[in-house]
Amino acid sequence: MEPTNALIGVVGKTNVGKSTFFSAATEIDVPIENRPFVTIEPNVGIGYARKKCVHVELGLPSCNAANSVCRNGERFIPVKLMDVAGLVPGAHQGRGLGNKFLDDLRRADVFLLIVDASGSTSPEGVVSSPGTYDPIEEIKFVITEIDEWIYQSVEKDWDKFLKQYSIGAIKDPLESFSQRLSGFGINKEQVEMALNNLKISYNELFKISKEDLKNLLKEIRRLTKPMVIVANKIDIPESEKNLEKIRNYFKEYPVVPASAAAELFLRKLGKKNAIDYIPGDYDFKIKAGEIDSKTKGILELIKNNIMDKFKGTGVVQSINEALFNSLKLIPVYPVEDINKFTDKKNRVLPDVILIPKGSTAKDLAGKIHTDLANTFLYAINAKNKQRIGANYLLNENDVIKIVAASGKG
Ligand SMILES: Nc1nc2c(ncn2[C@@H]2O[C@H](COP(=O)(O)OP(=O)(O)OP(=O)(O)O)[C@@H](O)[C@H]2O)c(=O)[nH]1
Ligand SMILES: [Mg+2]
């Protein structure tokens, strides 16, 4: 069972730590170097969001997590991440590696915009001393490049659209335009909302100027592709004051301070069994006798200057922000037995599903299996044993049994 179908796109300027973030989050080794344009082909992997496992709330000693992982009462819920090549200003005009590679992120549900908060890389990704460059300018140009990318993709067909419209071949402008955007995972309701916000009537859609088209697509992007700003390299002292500047300037976006390099370091030591570290924690434990003094020194810095100060390294926190706050997904646990909280194989709370807030019991059935939604009879809230209907609005950490005529579940 897919716990979430969400795709997180990792984007940003070149040489800011996108692949480091990706590697820390997914524990997949990918090329990382301190120079621009290291990543060319996209990296795809599974990272994890983290939520307190419902077995703790239910007073159970443990669970049998299957589609996810449970460690120390924390449930790790997989989500797909894609790390792509880096941007430079003017990428849409072909500078650097251009912007074609962003096409791989068309279906992304949310972007993590990784920024070098220390200002130690030029707009072209060339290394300099911290404080030389302004992370605000960096974020601005990356957002501009994302907007230009979407605009270019639609603009290239625009004249064709206008022509078809003028000869009466397009009956429903809203429908045709929405169809054009479906490849971006954007639907008609979202396009309608953007048109309403900008007070453009549906019939005028193919009469607007290119400038207005650009603004419309910006609005659509704003509504459909939430963005989390990841203020990376927070381990570098110059980053801290920039963090406040970024927060003040980009009030509409959440900003998470992060040190991808620190998280990668901790995960690698965790894998080698040198430390006990649960990703997302604010602390770790050194296993006796496993660590040289240099490593110990780095760990001390990570603990004091990053984890204590910023509440973790920011990697798991960024993924959580994207899934739980930006996409407003909530974890729900389907079960078969409402007393033992088990599935058919007697496993305790094996699966967790992330579903948009506002989803119903029937929506959950549909996420598990289409048959289950089609033959849905009723559901039971396993926490209070109450029978609930198709329209029951799911709450975070609900434990639900679906009863359907098809008997699948
Ligand atoms: N100080 C510090 N350095 C970092 C951090 N994250 C990444 N770096 C360093 O930044 C450099 C670039 O890292 P990458 O992950 O390759 O950057 P990228 O954004 O994927 O770069 P391209 O794929 O070339 O566009 C490397 O030297 C990393 O070690 C961090 O949190 N702190
Ligand atoms: Mg890279």
GROMACS .gro file of C-alpha atoms and ligand atoms in nm:
model
  442
    1MET     CA    1   0.000   0.000   0.000
    2GLU     CA    2   0.132   0.342  -0.098
    3PRO     CA    3   0.142   0.553   0.216
    4THR     CA    4   0.155   0.875   0.016
    5ASN     CA    5   0.163   0.951  -0.352
    6ALA     CA    6   0.315   1.292  -0.299
    7LEU     CA    7   0.628   1.400  -0.485
    8ILE     CA    8   0.863   1.654  -0.329
    9GLY     CA    9   1.078   1.850  -0.576
   10VAL     CA   10   1.418   1.965  -0.450
   11VAL     CA   11   1.505   2.285  -0.636
   12GLY     CA   12   1.742   2.577  -0.609
   13LYS     CA   13   2.050   2.752  -0.733
   14THR     CA   14   2.344   2.535  -0.831
   15ASN     CA   15   2.592   2.434  -0.559
   16VAL     CA   16   2.377   2.514  -0.255
   17GLY     CA   17   2.338   2.162  -0.111
   18LYS     CA   18   2.037   2.015  -0.294
   19SER     CA   19   2.201   1.677  -0.343
   20THR     CA   20   2.339   1.683   0.009
   21PHE     CA   21   1.986   1.736   0.135
   22PHE     CA   22   1.856   1.461  -0.093
   23SER     CA   23   2.127   1.219   0.016
   24ALA     CA   24   2.070   1.296   0.386
   25ALA     CA   25   1.695   1.248   0.349
   26THR     CA   26   1.704   0.931   0.139
   27GLU     CA   27   2.034   0.776   0.252
   28ILE     CA   28   2.122   0.724  -0.114
   29ASP     CA   29   2.478   0.808  -0.215
   30VAL     CA   30   2.481   1.066  -0.493
   31PRO     CA   31   2.761   1.287  -0.629
   32ILE     CA   32   2.819   1.591  -0.406
   33GLU     CA   33   3.094   1.842  -0.479
   34ASN     CA   34   3.172   2.203  -0.400
   35ARG     CA   35   3.137   2.331  -0.755
   36PRO     CA   36   2.843   2.418  -0.982
   37PHE     CA   37   2.653   2.171  -1.200
   38VAL     CA   38   2.751   1.846  -1.032
   39THR     CA   39   2.401   1.703  -1.068
   40ILE     CA   40   2.284   1.663  -1.426
   41GLU     CA   41   2.039   1.372  -1.429
   42PRO     CA   42   1.772   1.379  -1.157
   43ASN     CA   43   1.811   1.174  -0.839
   44VAL     CA   44   1.496   1.001  -0.721
   45GLY     CA   45   1.451   0.834  -0.385
   46ILE     CA   46   1.242   0.786  -0.077
   47GLY     CA   47   1.269   1.015   0.225
   48TYR     CA   48   1.058   1.017   0.537
   49ALA     CA   49   0.822   1.248   0.721
   50ARG     CA   50   0.794   1.186   1.092
   51LYS     CA   51   0.492   1.181   1.324
   52LYS     CA   52   0.429   1.032   1.665
   53CYS     CA   53   0.297   0.679   1.598
   54VAL     CA   54  -0.063   0.626   1.704
   55HIS     CA   55   0.035   0.308   1.893
   56VAL     CA   56   0.175   0.537   2.164
   57GLU     CA   57  -0.156   0.724   2.201
   58LEU     CA   58  -0.341   0.392   2.211
   59GLY     CA   59  -0.117   0.271   2.495
   60LEU     CA   60   0.019  -0.022   2.296
   61PRO     CA   61   0.373  -0.139   2.365
   62SER     CA   62   0.466  -0.149   1.996
   63CYS     CA   63   0.334  -0.191   1.642
   64ASN     CA   64   0.419  -0.383   1.326
   65ALA     CA   65   0.481  -0.098   1.085
   66ALA     CA   66   0.484  -0.235   0.731
   67ASN     CA   67   0.437   0.041   0.474
   68SER     CA   68   0.638   0.276   0.695
   69VAL     CA   69   0.887   0.250   0.981
   70CYS     CA   70   0.833   0.291   1.354
   71ARG     CA   71   1.131   0.381   1.574
   72ASN     CA   72   1.094   0.465   1.940
   73GLY     CA   73   0.730   0.553   1.897
   74GLU     CA   74   0.798   0.777   1.597
   75ARG     CA   75   0.638   0.680   1.269
   76PHE     CA   76   0.846   0.744   0.957
   77ILE     CA   77   0.624   0.782   0.653
   78PRO     CA   78   0.787   0.743   0.311
   79VAL     CA   79   0.758   1.010   0.043
   80LYS     CA   80   0.923   1.042  -0.296
   81LEU     CA   81   1.190   1.307  -0.339
   82MET     CA   82   1.346   1.427  -0.663
   83ASP     CA   83   1.670   1.625  -0.672
   84VAL     CA   84   1.741   1.796  -1.003
   85ALA     CA   85   2.019   2.001  -1.159
   86GLY     CA   86   2.082   2.351  -1.027
   87LEU     CA   87   1.955   2.682  -1.163
   88VAL     CA   88   2.139   3.004  -1.243
   89PRO     CA   89   1.980   3.340  -1.330
   90GLY     CA   90   1.867   3.333  -1.693
   91ALA     CA   91   1.835   2.953  -1.703
   92HIS     CA   92   1.516   3.003  -1.904
   93GLN     CA   93   1.729   3.175  -2.170
   94GLY     CA   94   1.961   2.877  -2.178
   95ARG     CA   95   2.220   2.989  -1.926
   96GLY     CA   96   2.393   2.724  -1.714
   97LEU     CA   97   2.220   2.393  -1.773
   98GLY     CA   98   1.906   2.571  -1.895
   99ASN     CA   99   1.568   2.487  -1.743
  100LYS     CA  100   1.453   2.179  -1.937
  101PHE     CA  101   1.545   1.957  -1.644
  102LEU     CA  102   1.263   2.116  -1.444
  103ASP     CA  103   1.022   1.923  -1.667
  104ASP     CA  104   1.095   1.622  -1.450
  105LEU     CA  105   0.928   1.814  -1.166
  106ARG     CA  106   0.608   1.890  -1.352
  107ARG     CA  107   0.418   1.654  -1.127
  108ALA     CA  108   0.578   1.771  -0.803
  109ASP     CA  109   0.319   1.850  -0.537
  110VAL     CA  110   0.547   2.073  -0.335
  111PHE     CA  111   0.892   2.226  -0.373
  112LEU     CA  112   1.172   2.244  -0.123
  113LEU     CA  113   1.362   2.551  -0.235
  114ILE     CA  114   1.712   2.501  -0.099
  115VAL     CA  115   1.899   2.828  -0.050
  116ASP     CA  116   2.256   2.896   0.060
  117ALA     CA  117   2.167   3.099   0.369
  118SER     CA  118   2.532   3.181   0.430
  119GLY     CA  119   2.560   3.377   0.106
  120SER     CA  120   2.885   3.200   0.020
  121THR     CA  121   2.809   3.111  -0.342
  122SER     CA  122   2.770   3.348  -0.637
  123PRO     CA  123   2.455   3.345  -0.853
  124GLU     CA  124   2.649   3.103  -1.075
  125GLY     CA  125   2.736   2.879  -0.782
  126VAL     CA  126   3.102   2.980  -0.754
  127VAL     CA  127   3.238   2.952  -0.399
  128SER     CA  128   3.325   3.268  -0.209
  129SER     CA  129   3.345   3.371   0.156
  130PRO     CA  130   3.023   3.368   0.365
  131GLY     CA  131   2.826   3.693   0.362
  132THR     CA  132   2.932   3.787   0.009
  133TYR     CA  133   2.593   3.722  -0.153
  134ASP     CA  134   2.232   3.789  -0.057
  135PRO     CA  135   2.015   3.478  -0.012
  136ILE     CA  136   1.705   3.692  -0.075
  137GLU     CA  137   1.822   3.764  -0.430
  138GLU     CA  138   1.891   3.394  -0.472
  139ILE     CA  139   1.538   3.294  -0.369
  140LYS     CA  140   1.387   3.565  -0.591
  141PHE     CA  141   1.569   3.446  -0.900
  142VAL     CA  142   1.489   3.080  -0.836
  143ILE     CA  143   1.118   3.160  -0.807
  144THR     CA  144   1.142   3.371  -1.124
  145GLU     CA  145   1.305   3.080  -1.305
  146ILE     CA  146   1.029   2.843  -1.192
  147ASP     CA  147   0.768   3.090  -1.319
  148GLU     CA  148   0.952   3.136  -1.648
  149TRP     CA  149   0.969   2.760  -1.692
  150ILE     CA  150   0.591   2.718  -1.658
  151TYR     CA  151   0.529   3.025  -1.873
  152GLN     CA  152   0.757   2.903  -2.153
  153SER     CA  153   0.591   2.565  -2.152
  154VAL     CA  154   0.245   2.719  -2.201
  155GLU     CA  155   0.352   3.014  -2.415
  156LYS     CA  156   0.492   2.795  -2.689
  157ASP     CA  157   0.139   2.669  -2.765
  158TRP     CA  158  -0.036   3.000  -2.705
  159ASP     CA  159  -0.058   3.121  -3.064
  160LYS     CA  160  -0.195   2.782  -3.165
  161PHE     CA  161  -0.460   2.819  -2.896
  162LEU     CA  162  -0.551   3.169  -3.013
  163LYS     CA  163  -0.583   3.053  -3.370
  164GLN     CA  164  -0.806   2.762  -3.278
  165TYR     CA  165  -1.014   2.991  -3.064
  166SER     CA  166  -1.052   3.245  -3.344
  167ILE     CA  167  -1.185   2.981  -3.585
  168GLY     CA  168  -1.430   2.855  -3.322
  169ALA     CA  169  -1.252   2.524  -3.263
  170ILE     CA  170  -1.236   2.589  -2.888
  171LYS     CA  171  -1.578   2.593  -2.731
  172ASP     CA  172  -1.475   2.600  -2.369
  173PRO     CA  173  -1.161   2.812  -2.307
  174LEU     CA  174  -1.139   2.715  -1.939
  175GLU     CA  175  -1.154   2.345  -2.023
  176SER     CA  176  -0.892   2.368  -2.299
  177PHE     CA  177  -0.658   2.578  -2.091
  178SER     CA  178  -0.693   2.348  -1.789
  179GLN     CA  179  -0.624   2.049  -2.012
  180ARG     CA  180  -0.301   2.216  -2.119
  181LEU     CA  181  -0.195   2.237  -1.754
  182SER     CA  182  -0.297   1.885  -1.654
  183GLY     CA  183   0.058   1.765  -1.716
  184PHE     CA  184   0.161   1.985  -1.424
  185GLY     CA  185  -0.090   1.806  -1.202
  186ILE     CA  186  -0.306   2.119  -1.211
  187ASN     CA  187  -0.684   2.083  -1.237
  188LYS     CA  188  -0.973   2.294  -1.360
  189GLU     CA  189  -1.089   2.404  -1.014
  190GLN     CA  190  -0.745   2.542  -0.943
  191VAL     CA  191  -0.736   2.731  -1.272
  192GLU     CA  192  -1.082   2.868  -1.196
  193MET     CA  193  -0.966   2.989  -0.859
  194ALA     CA  194  -0.669   3.171  -1.013
  195LEU     CA  195  -0.891   3.333  -1.278
  196ASN     CA  196  -1.130   3.449  -1.005
  197ASN     CA  197  -0.847   3.587  -0.795
  198LEU     CA  198  -0.723   3.789  -1.093
  199LYS     CA  199  -1.077   3.878  -1.205
  200ILE     CA  200  -1.032   3.734  -1.552
  201SER     CA  201  -1.355   3.600  -1.700
  202TYR     CA  202  -1.343   3.258  -1.870
  203ASN     CA  203  -1.443   3.400  -2.204
  204GLU     CA  204  -1.159   3.648  -2.199
  205LEU     CA  205  -0.901   3.381  -2.135
  206PHE     CA  206  -0.777   3.372  -2.493
  207LYS     CA  207  -0.783   3.750  -2.523
  208ILE     CA  208  -0.537   3.834  -2.245
  209SER     CA  209  -0.190   3.971  -2.318
  210LYS     CA  210   0.125   3.764  -2.276
  211GLU     CA  211   0.204   3.972  -1.971
  212ASP     CA  212  -0.133   3.879  -1.819
  213LEU     CA  213  -0.077   3.516  -1.913
  214LYS     CA  214   0.250   3.526  -1.722
  215ASN     CA  215   0.073   3.671  -1.418
  216LEU     CA  216  -0.205   3.417  -1.442
  217LEU     CA  217   0.043   3.129  -1.449
  218LYS     CA  218   0.224   3.281  -1.151
  219GLU     CA  219  -0.102   3.284  -0.961
  220ILE     CA  220  -0.173   2.924  -1.064
  221ARG     CA  221   0.175   2.824  -0.947
  222ARG     CA  222   0.119   3.003  -0.618
  223LEU     CA  223  -0.207   2.812  -0.564
  224THR     CA  224  -0.092   2.470  -0.680
  225LYS     CA  225   0.277   2.432  -0.601
  226PRO     CA  226   0.344   2.523  -0.240
  227MET     CA  227   0.703   2.601  -0.155
  228VAL     CA  228   0.909   2.556   0.158
  229ILE     CA  229   1.227   2.763   0.178
  230VAL     CA  230   1.507   2.556   0.326
  231ALA     CA  231   1.772   2.794   0.466
  232ASN     CA  232   2.066   2.558   0.423
  233LYS     CA  233   2.421   2.583   0.562
  234ILE     CA  234   2.279   2.711   0.891
  235ASP     CA  235   2.601   2.573   1.046
  236ILE     CA  236   2.788   2.871   0.899
  237PRO     CA  237   2.764   3.167   1.143
  238GLU     CA  238   2.663   3.422   0.876
  239SER     CA  239   2.346   3.221   0.809
  240GLU     CA  240   2.168   3.312   1.129
  241LYS     CA  241   2.107   3.679   1.057
  242ASN     CA  242   2.016   3.594   0.699
  243LEU     CA  243   1.755   3.351   0.831
  244GLU     CA  244   1.571   3.639   0.994
  245LYS     CA  245   1.602   3.848   0.678
  246ILE     CA  246   1.461   3.566   0.469
  247ARG     CA  247   1.171   3.516   0.710
  248ASN     CA  248   1.087   3.885   0.706
  249TYR     CA  249   1.106   3.913   0.331
  250PHE     CA  250   0.923   3.595   0.229
  251LYS     CA  251   0.636   3.605   0.474
  252GLU     CA  252   0.413   3.390   0.253
  253TYR     CA  253   0.653   3.093   0.263
  254PRO     CA  254   0.756   2.878   0.556
  255VAL     CA  255   1.132   2.896   0.615
  256VAL     CA  256   1.313   2.604   0.778
  257PRO     CA  257   1.675   2.646   0.894
  258ALA     CA  258   1.880   2.341   0.794
  259SER     CA  259   2.220   2.189   0.775
  260ALA     CA  260   2.197   1.915   0.516
  261ALA     CA  261   2.566   1.844   0.566
  262ALA     CA  262   2.515   1.787   0.939
  263GLU     CA  263   2.221   1.553   0.878
  264LEU     CA  264   2.423   1.357   0.622
  265PHE     CA  265   2.707   1.327   0.870
  266LEU     CA  266   2.475   1.202   1.146
  267ARG     CA  267   2.302   0.951   0.920
  268LYS     CA  268   2.634   0.808   0.804
  269LEU     CA  269   2.754   0.767   1.163
  270GLY     CA  270   2.417   0.617   1.253
  271LYS     CA  271   2.452   0.363   0.973
  272LYS     CA  272   2.800   0.269   1.097
  273ASN     CA  273   2.651   0.218   1.442
  274ALA     CA  274   2.884   0.480   1.589
  275ILE     CA  275   2.594   0.688   1.720
  276ASP     CA  276   2.230   0.639   1.805
  277TYR     CA  277   2.042   0.899   1.608
  278ILE     CA  278   1.677   0.903   1.518
  279PRO     CA  279   1.632   1.139   1.222
  280GLY     CA  280   1.453   1.453   1.328
  281ASP     CA  281   1.570   1.430   1.690
  282TYR     CA  282   1.740   1.724   1.857
  283ASP     CA  283   2.004   1.495   2.000
  284PHE     CA  284   2.203   1.172   1.951
  285LYS     CA  285   2.399   0.932   2.168
  286ILE     CA  286   2.760   0.838   2.104
  287LYS     CA  287   2.817   0.466   2.139
  288ALA     CA  288   3.108   0.407   2.374
  289GLY     CA  289   3.448   0.356   2.217
  290GLU     CA  290   3.331   0.393   1.858
  291ILE     CA  291   3.446   0.743   1.777
  292ASP     CA  292   3.776   0.930   1.725
  293SER     CA  293   3.833   1.271   1.878
  294LYS     CA  294   3.798   1.464   1.551
  295THR     CA  295   3.456   1.314   1.486
  296LYS     CA  296   3.361   1.384   1.846
  297GLY     CA  297   3.453   1.749   1.797
  298ILE     CA  298   3.234   1.779   1.487
  299LEU     CA  299   2.948   1.610   1.670
  300GLU     CA  300   2.980   1.858   1.953
  301LEU     CA  301   2.954   2.147   1.710
  302ILE     CA  302   2.652   1.991   1.541
  303LYS     CA  303   2.482   1.946   1.877
  304ASN     CA  304   2.559   2.293   2.015
  305ASN     CA  305   2.546   2.512   1.707
  306ILE     CA  306   2.272   2.343   1.508
  307MET     CA  307   2.052   2.093   1.689
  308ASP     CA  308   2.010   2.282   2.017
  309LYS     CA  309   1.970   2.617   1.850
  310PHE     CA  310   1.745   2.528   1.557
  311LYS     CA  311   1.565   2.221   1.690
  312GLY     CA  312   1.727   1.954   1.479
  313THR     CA  313   1.917   1.969   1.151
  314GLY     CA  314   1.613   2.079   0.952
  315VAL     CA  315   1.600   1.790   0.703
  316VAL     CA  316   1.312   1.592   0.853
  317GLN     CA  317   1.160   1.922   0.966
  318SER     CA  318   1.151   2.045   0.604
  319ILE     CA  319   0.980   1.729   0.481
  320ASN     CA  320   0.730   1.752   0.767
  321GLU     CA  321   0.661   2.115   0.684
  322ALA     CA  322   0.600   2.026   0.319
  323LEU     CA  323   0.365   1.736   0.385
  324PHE     CA  324   0.182   1.833   0.701
  325ASN     CA  325   0.161   2.212   0.673
  326SER     CA  326   0.194   2.300   0.304
  327LEU     CA  327   0.004   2.003   0.162
  328LYS     CA  328  -0.211   1.964   0.475
  329LEU     CA  329  -0.187   1.586   0.476
  330ILE     CA  330  -0.292   1.392   0.785
  331PRO     CA  331  -0.192   1.040   0.890
  332VAL     CA  332  -0.473   0.785   0.917
  333TYR     CA  333  -0.437   0.416   1.007
  334PRO     CA  334  -0.664   0.160   0.839
  335VAL     CA  335  -0.723  -0.163   1.035
  336GLU     CA  336  -0.936  -0.478   1.011
  337ASP     CA  337  -0.981  -0.559   1.381
  338ILE     CA  338  -1.103  -0.260   1.583
  339ASN     CA  339  -1.016  -0.415   1.917
  340LYS     CA  340  -0.665  -0.538   1.844
  341PHE     CA  341  -0.591  -0.263   1.588
  342THR     CA  342  -0.461  -0.527   1.348
  343ASP     CA  343  -0.494  -0.610   0.981
  344LYS     CA  344  -0.598  -0.946   0.836
  345LYS     CA  345  -0.250  -1.082   0.898
  346ASN     CA  346  -0.270  -0.992   1.266
  347ARG     CA  347  -0.019  -0.711   1.233
  348VAL     CA  348  -0.069  -0.419   1.471
  349LEU     CA  349  -0.122  -0.088   1.287
  350PRO     CA  350   0.082  -0.198   0.984
  351ASP     CA  351  -0.010   0.085   0.753
  352VAL     CA  352  -0.039   0.457   0.773
  353ILE     CA  353  -0.194   0.658   0.492
  354LEU     CA  354  -0.140   1.027   0.433
  355ILE     CA  355  -0.459   1.186   0.309
  356PRO     CA  356  -0.556   1.552   0.258
  357LYS     CA  357  -0.727   1.717   0.551
  358GLY     CA  358  -1.098   1.733   0.470
  359SER     CA  359  -1.104   1.379   0.325
  360THR     CA  360  -1.384   1.141   0.420
  361ALA     CA  361  -1.402   0.778   0.527
  362LYS     CA  362  -1.499   0.693   0.171
  363ASP     CA  363  -1.199   0.882   0.034
  364LEU     CA  364  -0.981   0.667   0.258
  365ALA     CA  365  -1.148   0.353   0.119
  366GLY     CA  366  -1.065   0.478  -0.230
  367LYS     CA  367  -0.702   0.530  -0.137
  368ILE     CA  368  -0.677   0.172  -0.015
  369HIS     CA  369  -0.855   0.014  -0.309
  370THR     CA  370  -1.103   0.143  -0.571
  371ASP     CA  371  -1.325  -0.163  -0.509
  372LEU     CA  372  -1.343  -0.070  -0.145
  373ALA     CA  373  -1.480   0.274  -0.229
  374ASN     CA  374  -1.723   0.140  -0.488
  375THR     CA  375  -1.873  -0.113  -0.249
  376PHE     CA  376  -1.831   0.098   0.067
  377LEU     CA  377  -2.098   0.023   0.328
  378TYR     CA  378  -1.980   0.202   0.640
  379ALA     CA  379  -1.671   0.244   0.856
  380ILE     CA  380  -1.586   0.213   1.223
  381ASN     CA  381  -1.374   0.450   1.425
  382ALA     CA  382  -1.156   0.199   1.610
  383LYS     CA  383  -1.069   0.447   1.884
  384ASN     CA  384  -1.426   0.477   2.015
  385LYS     CA  385  -1.581   0.181   1.826
  386GLN     CA  386  -1.842   0.407   1.672
  387ARG     CA  387  -1.991   0.338   1.335
  388ILE     CA  388  -1.930   0.621   1.088
  389GLY     CA  389  -2.068   0.700   0.743
  390ALA     CA  390  -1.911   0.764   0.403
  391ASN     CA  391  -1.901   1.139   0.467
  392TYR     CA  392  -1.726   1.120   0.803
  393LEU     CA  393  -1.442   1.373   0.803
  394LEU     CA  394  -1.116   1.207   0.897
  395ASN     CA  395  -0.906   1.340   1.182
  396GLU     CA  396  -0.531   1.315   1.227
  397ASN     CA  397  -0.436   0.972   1.366
  398ASP     CA  398  -0.779   0.821   1.316
  399VAL     CA  399  -0.776   0.441   1.321
  400ILE     CA  400  -1.043   0.324   1.080
  401LYS     CA  401  -1.198  -0.003   0.972
  402ILE     CA  402  -1.370   0.011   0.635
  403VAL     CA  403  -1.660  -0.226   0.585
  404ALA     CA  404  -1.741  -0.290   0.220
  405ALA     CA  405  -1.945  -0.541   0.024
  406SER     CA  406  -1.637  -0.649  -0.171
  407GLY     CA  407  -1.473  -0.757   0.150
  408LYS     CA  408  -1.129  -0.634   0.044
  409GLY     CA  409  -0.931  -0.442   0.299
  410LIG     N1  410   2.859   2.417   0.541
  410LIG     C1  411   2.771   2.345   0.472
  410LIG     N2  412   2.798   2.300   0.350
  410LIG     C2  413   2.704   2.229   0.285
  410LIG     C3  414   2.577   2.201   0.342
  410LIG     N3  415   2.507   2.128   0.254
  410LIG     C4  416   2.585   2.111   0.146
  410LIG     N4  417   2.703   2.171   0.164
  410LIG     C5  418   2.817   2.171   0.071
  410LIG     O1  419   2.782   2.242  -0.047
  410LIG     C6  420   2.851   2.187  -0.160
  410LIG     C7  421   2.752   2.158  -0.271
  410LIG     O2  422   2.669   2.052  -0.233
  410LIG     P1  423   2.574   1.973  -0.334
  410LIG     O3  424   2.481   1.894  -0.252
  410LIG     O4  425   2.654   1.903  -0.435
  410LIG     O5  426   2.498   2.097  -0.402
  410LIG     P2  427   2.388   2.095  -0.519
  410LIG     O6  428   2.296   2.206  -0.488
  410LIG     O7  429   2.331   1.962  -0.537
  410LIG     O8  430   2.478   2.138  -0.644
  410LIG     P3  431   2.461   2.107  -0.802
  410LIG     O9  432   2.403   1.972  -0.822
  410LIG    O10  433   2.601   2.115  -0.853
  410LIG    O11  434   2.375   2.216  -0.855
  410LIG     C8  435   2.924   2.064  -0.109
  410LIG    O12  436   3.058   2.099  -0.083
  410LIG     C9  437   2.852   2.032   0.022
  410LIG    O13  438   2.933   1.964   0.115
  410LIG    C10  439   2.551   2.249   0.474
  410LIG    O14  440   2.446   2.227   0.533
  410LIG     N5  441   2.652   2.321   0.534
  411MG      MG  442   2.331   1.838  -0.694
   0.00000   0.00000   0.00000
